[in-house]
């Protein structure tokens, strides 16, 4: 009897811990999503100011409506919010490339049409989508063919719009073509709303698994970055000391051969360790080139062994998280 009670308490504690982990993961995802949406809105505002407010309003309305219609995976709504942000970036790209100087009202209406169509299609297939959202499991097989079937015509319509610039089309006609193209895309979205929902569910579950795994990476990643930083500081000091005690300067800095300052030594050590090499600072003596080669080799080895250790720490074979959807 006591053993049964103890088992129940253990299971309850495990369930509570898993629930808190999922809640923390969702909060982290929500913060990152909010930051992403804010950055996209600020970027769009510099191109088409009014569209930024339309984006933020659309995210709030569409995500709120979906969360009300299909309560279930919170990461599904995060995936939907991010998907709208990506759609906004693509929309602005085609707008600036092929439909410049569109009135703000036409921009707003055109932007909202596919989102409204998705809501309409979701309401039409509400029963199927509710089952998909509540299932909380990745679809088997990836459904790449279904994704291609609804993405290909949408991208095809976008590609055809590149035939418009340079043809001296009147602004009114160009606006009508713009609205017609978005209505066509909206019609496609209505028909494939279920497939889009499956795609968003899979993305949401992948988000959830990513954030749960990321929480286990904090400590090993911090240790790795600490050691990485110490190596950069050590080599930065070596470069500065070599310049201090050798007769000739070892580096050319912005086209001038001179001694490195310590901040410049740290900067050069960082770009060398990461094997970036911007070219604004480069070595000119054999001794310092030898040290640079050693640092590059150490940097590559540290990245390989460091990432391997971090991943191994996050996914121990005998302690896998049963609540991890991945």
mmCIF file of C-alpha atoms in Angstrom:
data_model
loop_
_atom_site.group_PDB
_atom_site.id
_atom_site.type_symbol
_atom_site.label_atom_id
_atom_site.label_comp_id
_atom_site.label_asym_id
_atom_site.label_seq_id
_atom_site.Cartn_x
_atom_site.Cartn_y
_atom_site.Cartn_z
ATOM 1 C CA UNK A 1 0.000 0.000 0.000
ATOM 2 C CA UNK A 2 2.776 2.406 0.964
ATOM 3 C CA UNK A 3 4.644 1.500 -2.213
ATOM 4 C CA UNK A 4 1.570 2.320 -4.330
ATOM 5 C CA UNK A 5 1.147 5.706 -2.638
ATOM 6 C CA UNK A 6 4.846 6.431 -3.136
ATOM 7 C CA UNK A 7 4.636 5.548 -6.837
ATOM 8 C CA UNK A 8 1.651 7.830 -7.277
ATOM 9 C CA UNK A 9 3.481 10.699 -5.585
ATOM 10 C CA UNK A 10 6.516 10.096 -7.765
ATOM 11 C CA UNK A 11 4.397 10.143 -10.922
ATOM 12 C CA UNK A 12 2.590 13.286 -9.778
ATOM 13 C CA UNK A 13 5.883 15.013 -9.030
ATOM 14 C CA UNK A 14 7.246 13.987 -12.420
ATOM 15 C CA UNK A 15 4.129 15.268 -14.161
ATOM 16 C CA UNK A 16 4.313 18.558 -12.271
ATOM 17 C CA UNK A 17 7.980 18.969 -13.163
ATOM 18 C CA UNK A 18 7.253 18.240 -16.841
ATOM 19 C CA UNK A 19 4.400 20.752 -16.806
ATOM 20 C CA UNK A 20 6.653 23.446 -15.340
ATOM 21 C CA UNK A 21 9.327 22.656 -17.930
ATOM 22 C CA UNK A 22 6.822 22.997 -20.772
ATOM 23 C CA UNK A 23 5.518 26.263 -19.256
ATOM 24 C CA UNK A 24 9.029 27.707 -19.009
ATOM 25 C CA UNK A 25 9.764 26.586 -22.571
ATOM 26 C CA UNK A 26 6.576 28.218 -23.820
ATOM 27 C CA UNK A 27 7.371 31.474 -22.008
ATOM 28 C CA UNK A 28 10.846 31.514 -23.562
ATOM 29 C CA UNK A 29 9.348 30.860 -26.991
ATOM 30 C CA UNK A 30 6.741 33.579 -26.450
ATOM 31 C CA UNK A 31 9.432 36.123 -25.544
ATOM 32 C CA UNK A 32 11.511 35.264 -28.610
ATOM 33 C CA UNK A 33 8.405 35.378 -30.810
ATOM 34 C CA UNK A 34 7.450 38.801 -29.432
ATOM 35 C CA UNK A 35 10.976 40.098 -30.072
ATOM 36 C CA UNK A 36 10.918 38.721 -33.610
ATOM 37 C CA UNK A 37 7.542 40.284 -34.346
ATOM 38 C CA UNK A 38 8.726 43.615 -32.958
ATOM 39 C CA UNK A 39 11.866 43.552 -35.101
ATOM 40 C CA UNK A 40 9.866 42.650 -38.210
ATOM 41 C CA UNK A 41 7.371 45.427 -37.456
ATOM 42 C CA UNK A 42 10.168 47.991 -37.053
ATOM 43 C CA UNK A 43 11.806 46.808 -40.286
ATOM 44 C CA UNK A 44 8.531 46.970 -42.204
ATOM 45 C CA UNK A 45 7.748 50.397 -40.757
ATOM 46 C CA UNK A 46 10.894 51.791 -42.393
ATOM 47 C CA UNK A 47 9.546 50.554 -45.751
ATOM 48 C CA UNK A 48 5.790 50.832 -45.376
ATOM 49 C CA UNK A 49 4.825 52.402 -42.076
ATOM 50 C CA UNK A 50 1.112 51.596 -41.880
ATOM 51 C CA UNK A 51 1.734 47.951 -42.723
ATOM 52 C CA UNK A 52 3.630 47.479 -39.444
ATOM 53 C CA UNK A 53 0.469 48.175 -37.449
ATOM 54 C CA UNK A 54 -1.519 45.883 -39.742
ATOM 55 C CA UNK A 55 1.020 43.120 -39.083
ATOM 56 C CA UNK A 56 0.843 43.436 -35.292
ATOM 57 C CA UNK A 57 -2.952 43.672 -35.357
ATOM 58 C CA UNK A 58 -3.209 40.643 -37.640
ATOM 59 C CA UNK A 59 -0.948 38.573 -35.394
ATOM 60 C CA UNK A 60 -3.089 39.416 -32.368
ATOM 61 C CA UNK A 61 -6.405 38.717 -34.069
ATOM 62 C CA UNK A 62 -5.449 35.555 -35.973
ATOM 63 C CA UNK A 63 -3.535 33.982 -33.087
ATOM 64 C CA UNK A 64 -6.286 34.903 -30.640
ATOM 65 C CA UNK A 65 -8.965 33.457 -32.911
ATOM 66 C CA UNK A 66 -7.039 30.205 -33.380
ATOM 67 C CA UNK A 67 -6.340 29.856 -29.688
ATOM 68 C CA UNK A 68 -10.069 30.289 -29.022
ATOM 69 C CA UNK A 69 -11.232 27.931 -31.779
ATOM 70 C CA UNK A 70 -8.580 25.259 -31.256
ATOM 71 C CA UNK A 71 -7.364 25.192 -27.638
ATOM 72 C CA UNK A 72 -4.484 22.775 -27.358
ATOM 73 C CA UNK A 73 -0.813 23.102 -28.059
ATOM 74 C CA UNK A 74 0.390 26.555 -27.060
ATOM 75 C CA UNK A 75 3.365 26.100 -29.341
ATOM 76 C CA UNK A 76 0.911 25.810 -32.244
ATOM 77 C CA UNK A 77 -0.042 29.461 -31.699
ATOM 78 C CA UNK A 78 3.631 30.445 -31.468
ATOM 79 C CA UNK A 79 4.314 28.701 -34.774
ATOM 80 C CA UNK A 80 1.337 30.517 -36.286
ATOM 81 C CA UNK A 81 2.625 33.891 -35.040
ATOM 82 C CA UNK A 82 6.071 33.251 -36.475
ATOM 83 C CA UNK A 83 4.527 32.033 -39.735
ATOM 84 C CA UNK A 84 2.642 35.341 -40.046
ATOM 85 C CA UNK A 85 5.901 37.194 -39.452
ATOM 86 C CA UNK A 86 7.612 35.246 -42.238
ATOM 87 C CA UNK A 87 4.612 35.883 -44.492
ATOM 88 C CA UNK A 88 4.915 39.626 -43.753
ATOM 89 C CA UNK A 89 8.578 39.627 -44.822
ATOM 90 C CA UNK A 90 7.777 37.820 -48.092
ATOM 91 C CA UNK A 91 4.812 40.136 -48.699
ATOM 92 C CA UNK A 92 6.955 43.262 -48.293
ATOM 93 C CA UNK A 93 9.622 41.787 -50.576
ATOM 94 C CA UNK A 94 7.128 41.320 -53.435
ATOM 95 C CA UNK A 95 5.468 44.637 -52.637
ATOM 96 C CA UNK A 96 8.738 46.562 -52.934
ATOM 97 C CA UNK A 97 9.921 44.592 -55.963
ATOM 98 C CA UNK A 98 6.796 44.602 -58.128
ATOM 99 C CA UNK A 99 4.079 46.815 -56.592
ATOM 100 C CA UNK A 100 5.760 49.998 -55.471
ATOM 101 C CA UNK A 101 3.774 53.084 -54.444
ATOM 102 C CA UNK A 102 0.637 51.100 -53.610
ATOM 103 C CA UNK A 103 -1.777 53.115 -51.438
ATOM 104 C CA UNK A 104 -1.729 52.086 -47.744
ATOM 105 C CA UNK A 105 -5.334 50.870 -47.882
ATOM 106 C CA UNK A 106 -4.615 48.510 -50.786
ATOM 107 C CA UNK A 107 -1.497 47.238 -48.992
ATOM 108 C CA UNK A 108 -3.485 46.513 -45.829
ATOM 109 C CA UNK A 109 -6.356 44.800 -47.662
ATOM 110 C CA UNK A 110 -3.978 42.689 -49.752
ATOM 111 C CA UNK A 111 -2.000 41.657 -46.666
ATOM 112 C CA UNK A 112 -5.086 40.593 -44.729
ATOM 113 C CA UNK A 113 -6.749 38.597 -47.549
ATOM 114 C CA UNK A 114 -4.697 35.347 -47.156
ATOM 115 C CA UNK A 115 -4.918 35.535 -43.349
ATOM 116 C CA UNK A 116 -8.679 35.948 -43.478
ATOM 117 C CA UNK A 117 -8.834 33.101 -45.981
ATOM 118 C CA UNK A 118 -6.862 30.887 -43.607
ATOM 119 C CA UNK A 119 -9.267 31.674 -40.775
ATOM 120 C CA UNK A 120 -12.208 30.928 -43.063
ATOM 121 C CA UNK A 121 -10.697 27.649 -44.215
ATOM 122 C CA UNK A 122 -9.895 26.713 -40.624
ATOM 123 C CA UNK A 123 -13.481 27.356 -39.572
ATOM 124 C CA UNK A 124 -14.681 25.293 -42.539
ATOM 125 C CA UNK A 125 -12.439 22.352 -41.550
ATOM 126 C CA UNK A 126 -12.710 23.014 -37.804
ATOM 127 C CA UNK A 127 -13.345 19.388 -36.853
ATOM 128 C CA UNK A 128 -10.291 18.033 -38.656
ATOM 129 C CA UNK A 129 -8.020 20.842 -37.471
ATOM 130 C CA UNK A 130 -9.163 20.477 -33.851
ATOM 131 C CA UNK A 131 -8.240 16.781 -33.976
ATOM 132 C CA UNK A 132 -4.844 17.653 -35.451
ATOM 133 C CA UNK A 133 -4.085 20.301 -32.833
ATOM 134 C CA UNK A 134 -5.163 18.118 -29.916
ATOM 135 C CA UNK A 135 -3.181 15.099 -31.125
ATOM 136 C CA UNK A 136 0.180 16.736 -30.193
ATOM 137 C CA UNK A 137 2.280 14.412 -32.309
ATOM 138 C CA UNK A 138 4.421 14.845 -35.394
ATOM 139 C CA UNK A 139 2.905 13.643 -38.649
ATOM 140 C CA UNK A 140 4.552 10.533 -40.053
ATOM 141 C CA UNK A 141 6.267 10.854 -43.414
ATOM 142 C CA UNK A 142 6.744 14.626 -43.358
ATOM 143 C CA UNK A 143 3.950 15.247 -45.923
ATOM 144 C CA UNK A 144 6.424 17.030 -48.187
ATOM 145 C CA UNK A 145 4.272 16.353 -51.224
ATOM 146 C CA UNK A 146 1.240 18.018 -49.607
ATOM 147 C CA UNK A 147 3.334 21.018 -48.576
ATOM 148 C CA UNK A 148 4.673 21.348 -52.121
ATOM 149 C CA UNK A 149 1.162 21.177 -53.581
ATOM 150 C CA UNK A 150 0.016 24.300 -51.737
ATOM 151 C CA UNK A 151 3.294 26.215 -51.730
ATOM 152 C CA UNK A 152 4.093 25.746 -55.443
ATOM 153 C CA UNK A 153 1.060 27.660 -56.815
ATOM 154 C CA UNK A 154 1.483 30.422 -54.227
ATOM 155 C CA UNK A 155 5.124 30.946 -55.152
ATOM 156 C CA UNK A 156 4.179 30.607 -58.823
ATOM 157 C CA UNK A 157 1.801 33.545 -58.545
ATOM 158 C CA UNK A 158 4.519 35.542 -56.821
ATOM 159 C CA UNK A 159 7.007 34.674 -59.571
ATOM 160 C CA UNK A 160 4.599 35.833 -62.281
ATOM 161 C CA UNK A 161 4.429 39.294 -60.702
ATOM 162 C CA UNK A 162 8.077 39.865 -61.675
ATOM 163 C CA UNK A 163 6.820 40.201 -65.267
ATOM 164 C CA UNK A 164 4.990 43.430 -64.355
ATOM 165 C CA UNK A 165 7.762 46.005 -63.702
ATOM 166 C CA UNK A 166 8.784 48.061 -66.749
ATOM 167 C CA UNK A 167 5.520 47.644 -68.658
ATOM 168 C CA UNK A 168 4.090 51.122 -67.913
ATOM 169 C CA UNK A 169 0.932 49.717 -66.327
ATOM 170 C CA UNK A 170 -1.399 52.428 -64.913
ATOM 171 C CA UNK A 171 -1.439 52.554 -61.080
ATOM 172 C CA UNK A 172 -5.141 51.657 -60.919
ATOM 173 C CA UNK A 173 -4.629 48.580 -63.088
ATOM 174 C CA UNK A 174 -1.543 47.584 -61.115
ATOM 175 C CA UNK A 175 -3.520 47.864 -57.871
ATOM 176 C CA UNK A 176 -6.290 45.678 -59.315
ATOM 177 C CA UNK A 177 -3.727 43.058 -60.392
ATOM 178 C CA UNK A 178 -2.235 43.160 -56.903
ATOM 179 C CA UNK A 179 -5.585 42.541 -55.227
ATOM 180 C CA UNK A 180 -6.475 39.831 -57.766
ATOM 181 C CA UNK A 181 -3.194 38.011 -57.090
ATOM 182 C CA UNK A 182 -3.785 38.100 -53.336
ATOM 183 C CA UNK A 183 -7.399 36.913 -53.809
ATOM 184 C CA UNK A 184 -6.106 33.970 -55.849
ATOM 185 C CA UNK A 185 -3.631 33.131 -53.103
ATOM 186 C CA UNK A 186 -6.435 33.470 -50.564
ATOM 187 C CA UNK A 187 -8.563 30.993 -52.528
ATOM 188 C CA UNK A 188 -5.702 28.486 -52.489
ATOM 189 C CA UNK A 189 -5.229 29.009 -48.743
ATOM 190 C CA UNK A 190 -8.918 28.282 -48.085
ATOM 191 C CA UNK A 191 -8.651 24.935 -49.842
ATOM 192 C CA UNK A 192 -5.429 23.861 -48.096
ATOM 193 C CA UNK A 193 -6.119 25.257 -44.607
ATOM 194 C CA UNK A 194 -5.961 21.737 -43.123
ATOM 195 C CA UNK A 195 -2.531 21.062 -44.647
ATOM 196 C CA UNK A 196 -1.247 24.415 -43.398
ATOM 197 C CA UNK A 197 -2.541 23.543 -39.924
ATOM 198 C CA UNK A 198 -0.627 20.245 -40.034
ATOM 199 C CA UNK A 199 2.506 22.111 -41.082
ATOM 200 C CA UNK A 200 2.092 24.598 -38.215
ATOM 201 C CA UNK A 201 1.446 21.833 -35.698
ATOM 202 C CA UNK A 202 4.645 20.037 -36.698
ATOM 203 C CA UNK A 203 6.550 23.322 -36.478
ATOM 204 C CA UNK A 204 5.024 24.005 -33.050
ATOM 205 C CA UNK A 205 6.024 20.597 -31.719
ATOM 206 C CA UNK A 206 9.539 21.103 -33.059
ATOM 207 C CA UNK A 207 9.644 24.479 -31.280
ATOM 208 C CA UNK A 208 8.569 22.812 -28.053
ATOM 209 C CA UNK A 209 11.216 20.109 -28.349
ATOM 210 C CA UNK A 210 13.857 22.704 -29.204
ATOM 211 C CA UNK A 211 13.139 24.891 -26.184
ATOM 212 C CA UNK A 212 13.010 21.907 -23.835
ATOM 213 C CA UNK A 213 16.397 20.768 -25.089
ATOM 214 C CA UNK A 214 17.785 24.312 -25.031
ATOM 215 C CA UNK A 215 17.041 24.565 -21.296
ATOM 216 C CA UNK A 216 19.413 21.644 -20.734
ATOM 217 C CA UNK A 217 22.159 23.366 -22.709
ATOM 218 C CA UNK A 218 22.544 26.442 -20.510
ATOM 219 C CA UNK A 219 25.160 25.098 -18.077
ATOM 220 C CA UNK A 220 27.401 23.231 -20.596
ATOM 221 C CA UNK A 221 27.125 26.104 -23.087
ATOM 222 C CA UNK A 222 28.182 28.597 -20.409
ATOM 223 C CA UNK A 223 31.168 26.415 -19.504
ATOM 224 C CA UNK A 224 32.104 26.106 -23.182
ATOM 225 C CA UNK A 225 31.857 29.866 -23.774
ATOM 226 C CA UNK A 226 33.947 30.528 -20.672
ATOM 227 C CA UNK A 227 36.779 28.302 -21.915
ATOM 228 C CA UNK A 228 36.379 29.725 -25.437
ATOM 229 C CA UNK A 229 36.738 33.265 -24.073
ATOM 230 C CA UNK A 230 39.819 32.341 -22.038
ATOM 231 C CA UNK A 231 41.526 30.971 -25.154
ATOM 232 C CA UNK A 232 40.735 34.152 -27.086
ATOM 233 C CA UNK A 233 42.111 36.318 -24.262
ATOM 234 C CA UNK A 234 45.268 34.193 -24.021
ATOM 235 C CA UNK A 235 46.077 34.483 -27.729
ATOM 236 C CA UNK A 236 45.134 38.174 -27.767
ATOM 237 C CA UNK A 237 47.673 38.731 -24.995
ATOM 238 C CA UNK A 238 50.296 36.715 -26.902
ATOM 239 C CA UNK A 239 49.876 38.882 -30.005
ATOM 240 C CA UNK A 240 50.151 42.071 -27.974
ATOM 241 C CA UNK A 241 53.223 40.828 -26.081
ATOM 242 C CA UNK A 242 54.942 39.774 -29.320
ATOM 243 C CA UNK A 243 54.470 43.259 -30.720
ATOM 244 C CA UNK A 244 55.721 44.763 -27.480
ATOM 245 C CA UNK A 245 59.029 42.880 -27.365
ATOM 246 C CA UNK A 246 59.898 42.264 -31.030
ATOM 247 C CA UNK A 247 61.765 44.903 -33.019
ATOM 248 C CA UNK A 248 59.397 45.150 -35.980
ATOM 249 C CA UNK A 249 55.598 45.263 -35.760
ATOM 250 C CA UNK A 250 53.995 41.920 -36.620
ATOM 251 C CA UNK A 251 50.707 43.201 -38.081
ATOM 252 C CA UNK A 252 49.330 45.529 -40.705
ATOM 253 C CA UNK A 253 46.303 47.348 -39.312
ATOM 254 C CA UNK A 254 44.079 49.171 -41.812
ATOM 255 C CA UNK A 255 46.947 49.334 -44.294
ATOM 256 C CA UNK A 256 49.540 50.574 -41.776
ATOM 257 C CA UNK A 257 52.231 48.424 -40.171
ATOM 258 C CA UNK A 258 52.249 49.155 -36.457
ATOM 259 C CA UNK A 259 51.985 47.578 -33.019
ATOM 260 C CA UNK A 260 48.663 46.150 -31.886
ATOM 261 C CA UNK A 261 46.779 47.597 -28.952
ATOM 262 C CA UNK A 262 45.338 45.052 -26.521
ATOM 263 C CA UNK A 263 41.719 45.572 -27.710
ATOM 264 C CA UNK A 264 42.917 45.064 -31.290
ATOM 265 C CA UNK A 265 44.766 41.930 -30.175
ATOM 266 C CA UNK A 266 41.556 40.574 -28.640
ATOM 267 C CA UNK A 267 39.606 41.404 -31.783
ATOM 268 C CA UNK A 268 42.189 39.737 -34.043
ATOM 269 C CA UNK A 269 42.287 36.718 -31.736
ATOM 270 C CA UNK A 270 38.494 36.411 -31.917
ATOM 271 C CA UNK A 271 38.266 36.513 -35.718
ATOM 272 C CA UNK A 272 41.239 34.149 -36.010
ATOM 273 C CA UNK A 273 39.850 31.680 -33.482
ATOM 274 C CA UNK A 274 36.536 31.688 -35.347
ATOM 275 C CA UNK A 275 38.383 31.392 -38.698
ATOM 276 C CA UNK A 276 36.574 34.482 -40.029
ATOM 277 C CA UNK A 277 39.439 36.776 -41.027
ATOM 278 C CA UNK A 278 37.974 40.090 -42.205
ATOM 279 C CA UNK A 279 41.346 41.300 -43.520
ATOM 280 C CA UNK A 280 41.430 44.623 -41.666
ATOM 281 C CA UNK A 281 44.231 43.194 -39.488
ATOM 282 C CA UNK A 282 46.633 40.587 -40.841
ATOM 283 C CA UNK A 283 50.032 39.186 -39.777
ATOM 284 C CA UNK A 284 53.199 39.858 -41.770
ATOM 285 C CA UNK A 285 55.937 37.977 -39.881
ATOM 286 C CA UNK A 286 56.605 34.251 -39.788
ATOM 287 C CA UNK A 287 56.539 33.995 -35.994
ATOM 288 C CA UNK A 288 53.104 35.490 -35.571
ATOM 289 C CA UNK A 289 51.751 33.521 -38.548
ATOM 290 C CA UNK A 290 52.840 30.352 -36.770
ATOM 291 C CA UNK A 291 50.926 31.421 -33.666
ATOM 292 C CA UNK A 292 47.886 32.233 -35.829
ATOM 293 C CA UNK A 293 48.010 28.745 -37.332
ATOM 294 C CA UNK A 294 48.093 27.176 -33.870
ATOM 295 C CA UNK A 295 45.127 29.289 -32.794
ATOM 296 C CA UNK A 296 43.102 28.328 -35.865
ATOM 297 C CA UNK A 297 43.712 24.613 -35.255
ATOM 298 C CA UNK A 298 42.788 24.995 -31.582
ATOM 299 C CA UNK A 299 39.638 26.885 -32.520
ATOM 300 C CA UNK A 300 38.453 24.202 -34.925
ATOM 301 C CA UNK A 301 39.183 21.396 -32.444
ATOM 302 C CA UNK A 302 37.498 23.253 -29.599
ATOM 303 C CA UNK A 303 34.356 23.781 -31.672
ATOM 304 C CA UNK A 304 34.213 20.112 -32.658
ATOM 305 C CA UNK A 305 34.803 18.690 -29.181
ATOM 306 C CA UNK A 306 32.822 21.442 -27.471
ATOM 307 C CA UNK A 307 29.669 20.942 -29.520
ATOM 308 C CA UNK A 308 29.975 17.177 -29.123
ATOM 309 C CA UNK A 309 30.230 17.532 -25.347
ATOM 310 C CA UNK A 310 27.290 19.940 -25.166
ATOM 311 C CA UNK A 311 25.023 17.707 -27.254
ATOM 312 C CA UNK A 312 26.091 14.636 -25.259
ATOM 313 C CA UNK A 313 25.304 16.439 -22.007
ATOM 314 C CA UNK A 314 21.885 17.541 -23.260
ATOM 315 C CA UNK A 315 20.847 14.097 -24.536
ATOM 316 C CA UNK A 316 22.094 11.390 -22.190
ATOM 317 C CA UNK A 317 21.046 8.034 -23.625
ATOM 318 C CA UNK A 318 19.602 6.632 -20.436
ATOM 319 C CA UNK A 319 17.806 9.775 -19.246
ATOM 320 C CA UNK A 320 15.710 10.891 -22.171
ATOM 321 C CA UNK A 321 12.781 13.176 -21.401
ATOM 322 C CA UNK A 322 9.578 11.254 -22.037
ATOM 323 C CA UNK A 323 7.678 14.519 -22.485
ATOM 324 C CA UNK A 324 9.999 15.668 -25.265
ATOM 325 C CA UNK A 325 7.948 15.498 -28.505
ATOM 326 C CA UNK A 326 11.138 14.856 -30.460
#
